[in-house]
Amino acid sequence: MISSPLELEIAFHIGPVPIAKPVATTWALMGFLIVGSALATRRLALRPGIVQAFLELIVDTLDSQVRDTMRVDPRPYRALFGTLFLFILLANWSAVIPGVEPPTARLETDAALALVVFVATIYHGLRTQGLWGYLKTFAEPSLFMVPLNLVEQITRTFSLFVRLFGNVMSGVFVVGIVLSLAGLLVPIPLMALDLLTGAVQAYIFATLAMVFTGAAVAPEKDAAPGSDGARHGSD
Amino acid sequence: MRIDWWTLSLQTINAVVLIWLLAYFLFKPVANVIAERKAAAGRLLDEAEQAKSDAQAARENEQATLAEMAERRSAALNAAKQEAEAQREALLATARAEAERMREEARAELARQATLGLEAQMKHASALAVGMTKRLVDRFPQSSLVSGFIAGLAAAAAALPPEAKADFEQDGDARLKAPRPLTAQEEADCRHALEIGFGRPVAFSVEIDPSVIAGLELENRHATVHNSLRADLARMAAALDGHDAE
């Protein structure tokens, strides 16, 4: 149970670096995701099994979502948004494991994810439109919007991670309070609600990341919804 | 609220590392297998389309071959029909010619048979007439068989052309055919009548010829003076032949 949502518990130190519990949990989740992915994609075939079909469903749905939202070829963005969604989903759902504190219930984790989205937005904007083209997007629809657009870059990033932090932290906090007051089985409905909330928040975070990045990149003509934007080659 | 910058930094690094590792272990392999399946499906569709095109071409080729065979068969049938028709026409022409030839031969045979029959009938009629005449003549007095024809002999001799008369006078080998031996008086009458007919005496010898029936006939190597029933019957038979021939 979390004593305070704003207090960090240090699990151990690596030299002078304090390793907080969310970081350790994140490493565990990363290990689970990476090992699981490596095992699941070890023997991919043209005739898919159940696991491969499920993975392909995830990737195909993700590509469709990117195409529908950003109107671009999903290949450069697939790993970013897919990882954000899977990690946040898994982190949120880790709350159901007794004794595990969701990393997304900590402000630093959500801020780090939002920081990655912020940097990725700038990177893809510069990559696709160049410096001048990217800077021009701040003057749209008119030059007077430049200050507001600059502020928006910061505020929407804050709203992105504060929304995730608030929803997950509040869920965990409520469950902890109810558990301390009512006993063992009472928080179960609230935990089930947390599962739904965690999935919705993961989807919202990933979708907003797509929207922010899509606003920074130029839409491609050959990536209309429903078209096959995937091309052979390395991502 | 206090931000732990160590945690923020580590989580940022963690997020970047996780993005990179999942791209390598999860998204890239799955996306590649999806692309491979799409490519394989495309190849299969292309192959199916090609196979369909090949099958269509083979079917069209087969139909063309069948049409060509049917055309050849029709042409062969027409040629066979024409050849059969030509052979039939040739056979018919040959049969017609053969039938015409046989008909002409039959006609000719019929005509020949008719002619032969007619001739036989005429011969029979002549023989019959001669026989009847002989029987009738046998009832006449023997003197009338010669004496009744002496005047006629003189008239016939008188009617001869001068060249024939001269030939009888110069030849000296004239024979007087009579149905029976002449009496001396009859021979003398004959000489007298011939002398009157020729205008001078004519030497002759008497020759008995029963086929004369009745009458007298004077002849030499070149001419004959007919004055007998045989000559009359022969003229009648000739006249009948000429009438039948018409």
XYZ file of N, CA and C in Angstrom, chain A residues 6 8 17-20 22-23 26-27 30 33-34 37-38 41 44-46 48 52 55-56 59 62 78-80 82-83 86-87 107-109 111-113 115-116 228 232 235, chain B residues 1-41 43-44:
258
model
N 3.134 11.039 -3.190
C 4.228 11.918 -3.557
C 5.556 11.497 -2.938
N 8.644 8.831 -2.517
C 9.314 7.739 -3.214
C 10.038 6.858 -2.212
N 23.770 6.152 -7.023
C 22.452 6.320 -7.663
C 21.406 5.572 -6.846
N 20.420 6.320 -6.325
C 19.342 5.639 -5.610
C 18.345 5.040 -6.601
N 18.011 3.783 -6.368
C 17.067 3.105 -7.250
C 15.734 3.017 -6.516
N 14.777 3.786 -6.999
C 13.461 3.795 -6.372
C 12.686 2.540 -6.777
N 9.668 2.263 -8.111
C 9.099 2.292 -9.474
C 10.113 1.919 -10.563
N 11.366 2.316 -10.321
C 12.398 1.970 -11.307
C 12.618 0.458 -11.318
N 9.764 -1.110 -12.953
C 9.862 -0.873 -14.410
C 10.836 -1.845 -15.050
N 11.950 -2.088 -14.375
C 12.912 -3.047 -14.935
C 12.300 -4.445 -15.018
N 9.958 -4.374 -17.869
C 10.744 -4.372 -19.116
C 11.271 -5.768 -19.410
N 8.409 -7.885 -20.630
C 8.030 -7.553 -22.012
C 9.081 -8.024 -23.015
N 10.331 -7.786 -22.717
C 11.386 -8.115 -23.685
C 11.526 -9.629 -23.834
N 8.476 -10.988 -25.504
C 8.483 -10.687 -26.949
C 9.477 -11.570 -27.678
N 10.652 -11.721 -27.079
C 11.661 -12.556 -27.741
C 11.174 -13.985 -27.884
N 8.206 -14.139 -30.485
C 8.571 -13.908 -31.893
C 9.736 -14.800 -32.319
N 8.319 -17.205 -35.746
C 7.205 -16.656 -36.520
C 7.102 -17.389 -37.855
N 5.880 -17.582 -38.287
C 5.675 -18.312 -39.541
C 4.554 -17.647 -40.332
N 4.478 -18.006 -41.620
C 3.411 -17.441 -42.453
C 2.043 -17.978 -42.040
N 0.197 -18.456 -38.879
C 0.403 -18.062 -37.483
C -0.327 -18.980 -36.503
N 1.043 -15.786 -32.167
C 1.460 -14.924 -33.276
C 0.276 -14.147 -33.840
N -0.318 -11.283 -31.546
C 0.682 -10.221 -31.749
C 0.424 -9.471 -33.060
N 0.094 -10.220 -34.085
C -0.180 -9.559 -35.372
C -1.419 -8.680 -35.271
N -0.235 -5.469 -33.633
C 0.556 -4.631 -34.543
C -0.325 -4.060 -35.653
N -2.494 -1.380 -34.244
C -1.667 -0.198 -33.974
C -1.386 0.571 -35.264
N 5.642 3.046 -35.108
C 5.035 1.840 -34.556
C 5.654 1.478 -33.203
N 6.968 1.496 -33.121
C 7.639 1.074 -31.892
C 7.372 2.064 -30.762
N 7.367 3.361 -31.053
C 7.152 4.374 -30.019
C 5.775 4.222 -29.374
N 3.517 1.835 -29.823
C 3.237 0.482 -29.357
C 3.868 0.225 -27.999
N 5.087 0.683 -27.832
C 5.763 0.488 -26.551
C 5.084 1.293 -25.448
N 1.807 -0.592 -24.592
C 2.004 -1.860 -23.885
C 2.588 -1.648 -22.489
N 3.561 -0.727 -22.397
C 4.183 -0.526 -21.088
C 3.200 0.091 -20.093
N 4.895 10.063 -10.282
C 4.960 11.215 -11.188
C 6.174 11.146 -12.101
N 7.295 10.634 -11.567
C 8.518 10.607 -12.358
C 8.363 9.700 -13.583
N 7.708 8.552 -13.401
C 7.522 7.636 -14.546
C 6.658 8.280 -15.625
N 6.097 11.419 -16.051
C 6.820 12.556 -16.632
C 7.883 12.087 -17.616
N 8.549 10.967 -17.297
C 9.541 10.449 -18.229
C 8.893 10.028 -19.546
N 7.733 9.371 -19.437
C 7.032 8.968 -20.670
C 6.589 10.200 -21.466
N 7.987 13.081 -21.361
C 9.201 13.699 -21.906
C 9.637 12.996 -23.193
N 9.525 11.667 -23.196
C 9.854 10.929 -24.410
C 8.930 11.347 -25.562
N -2.476 0.401 -47.536
C -1.374 -0.383 -46.987
C -0.139 0.476 -46.938
N 8.337 -2.777 -47.321
C 9.427 -3.640 -46.920
C 10.642 -2.804 -46.544
N 12.768 -0.914 -39.973
C 12.102 0.208 -39.323
C 13.127 1.209 -38.830
N 5.246 19.195 -3.820
C 5.574 18.065 -4.663
C 7.049 18.136 -5.019
N 7.689 17.001 -4.878
C 9.121 16.984 -5.160
C 9.388 15.928 -6.228
N 10.145 16.345 -7.248
C 10.500 15.450 -8.338
C 11.855 14.831 -8.034
N 11.911 13.498 -8.087
C 13.195 12.813 -7.928
C 13.841 12.703 -9.304
N 14.855 13.512 -9.477
C 15.448 13.594 -10.813
C 16.159 12.306 -11.203
N 16.696 11.622 -10.210
C 17.312 10.320 -10.540
C 16.264 9.361 -11.126
N 15.183 9.321 -10.465
C 14.128 8.414 -10.965
C 13.617 8.862 -12.340
N 13.434 10.174 -12.470
C 12.982 10.685 -13.773
C 13.975 10.332 -14.876
N 15.244 10.505 -14.582
C 16.265 10.192 -15.589
C 16.277 8.704 -15.905
N 16.252 7.902 -14.840
C 16.285 6.447 -15.073
C 15.042 5.970 -15.839
N 13.898 6.526 -15.483
C 12.685 6.096 -16.183
C 12.690 6.554 -17.634
N 13.262 7.712 -17.879
C 13.381 8.171 -19.278
C 14.280 7.234 -20.060
N 15.414 6.909 -19.427
C 16.317 5.962 -20.110
C 15.618 4.614 -20.302
N 14.927 4.194 -19.247
C 14.204 2.927 -19.367
C 13.208 2.947 -20.529
N 12.466 4.039 -20.649
C 11.465 4.126 -21.724
C 12.132 4.047 -23.095
N 13.231 4.785 -23.249
C 13.932 4.778 -24.550
C 14.479 3.390 -24.848
N 15.084 2.796 -23.820
C 15.635 1.446 -24.036
C 14.527 0.456 -24.352
N 13.421 0.578 -23.638
C 12.316 -0.346 -23.900
C 11.752 -0.169 -25.309
N 11.640 1.089 -25.730
C 11.170 1.339 -27.105
C 12.102 0.666 -28.113
N 13.392 0.828 -27.901
C 14.358 0.264 -28.847
C 14.313 -1.268 -28.827
N 14.263 -1.851 -27.609
C 14.274 -3.318 -27.512
C 12.983 -3.942 -28.053
N 11.851 -3.316 -27.742
C 10.606 -3.877 -28.279
C 10.528 -3.710 -29.794
N 11.105 -2.619 -30.280
C 11.163 -2.484 -31.745
C 11.945 -3.625 -32.349
N 13.005 -4.038 -31.680
C 13.850 -5.100 -32.223
C 13.246 -6.488 -32.006
N 12.667 -6.708 -30.823
C 12.201 -8.059 -30.489
C 10.723 -8.303 -30.818
N 9.963 -7.239 -30.924
C 8.521 -7.461 -31.098
C 7.974 -6.866 -32.396
N 8.067 -5.544 -32.509
C 7.335 -4.904 -33.610
C 7.940 -5.191 -34.982
N 9.271 -5.147 -35.021
C 9.901 -5.382 -36.330
C 9.669 -6.801 -36.820
N 9.877 -7.850 -36.005
C 9.613 -9.209 -36.525
C 8.154 -9.436 -36.911
N 7.258 -8.929 -36.067
C 5.836 -9.155 -36.389
C 5.443 -8.395 -37.651
N 5.908 -7.145 -37.754
C 5.594 -6.387 -38.976
C 6.200 -7.054 -40.200
N 7.412 -7.599 -40.030
C 8.030 -8.279 -41.183
C 7.240 -9.512 -41.603
N 6.770 -10.282 -40.625
C 6.029 -11.489 -41.014
C 4.688 -11.118 -41.636
N 4.103 -10.021 -41.167
C 2.864 -9.565 -41.815
C 3.136 -9.163 -43.259
N 4.250 -8.424 -43.433
C 4.599 -8.016 -44.805
C 4.911 -9.233 -45.672
N 5.618 -10.225 -45.079
C 5.910 -11.440 -45.866
C 4.625 -12.156 -46.257
N 3.669 -12.213 -45.319
C 2.423 -12.887 -45.646
C 1.675 -12.138 -46.748
N 1.686 -10.816 -46.644
C 1.032 -10.036 -47.702
C 1.710 -10.264 -49.043
N 3.052 -10.298 -49.005
C 3.782 -10.545 -50.257
C 3.476 -11.944 -50.785
N 3.452 -12.934 -49.855
C 3.146 -14.303 -50.286
C 1.735 -14.381 -50.856
N 0.808 -13.699 -50.170
C -0.572 -13.697 -50.678
C -0.628 -13.023 -52.042
N 1.851 -12.928 -54.172
C 2.421 -13.859 -55.152
C 1.423 -14.947 -55.519
N 0.745 -15.460 -54.467
C -0.250 -16.507 -54.742
C -1.357 -15.988 -55.652
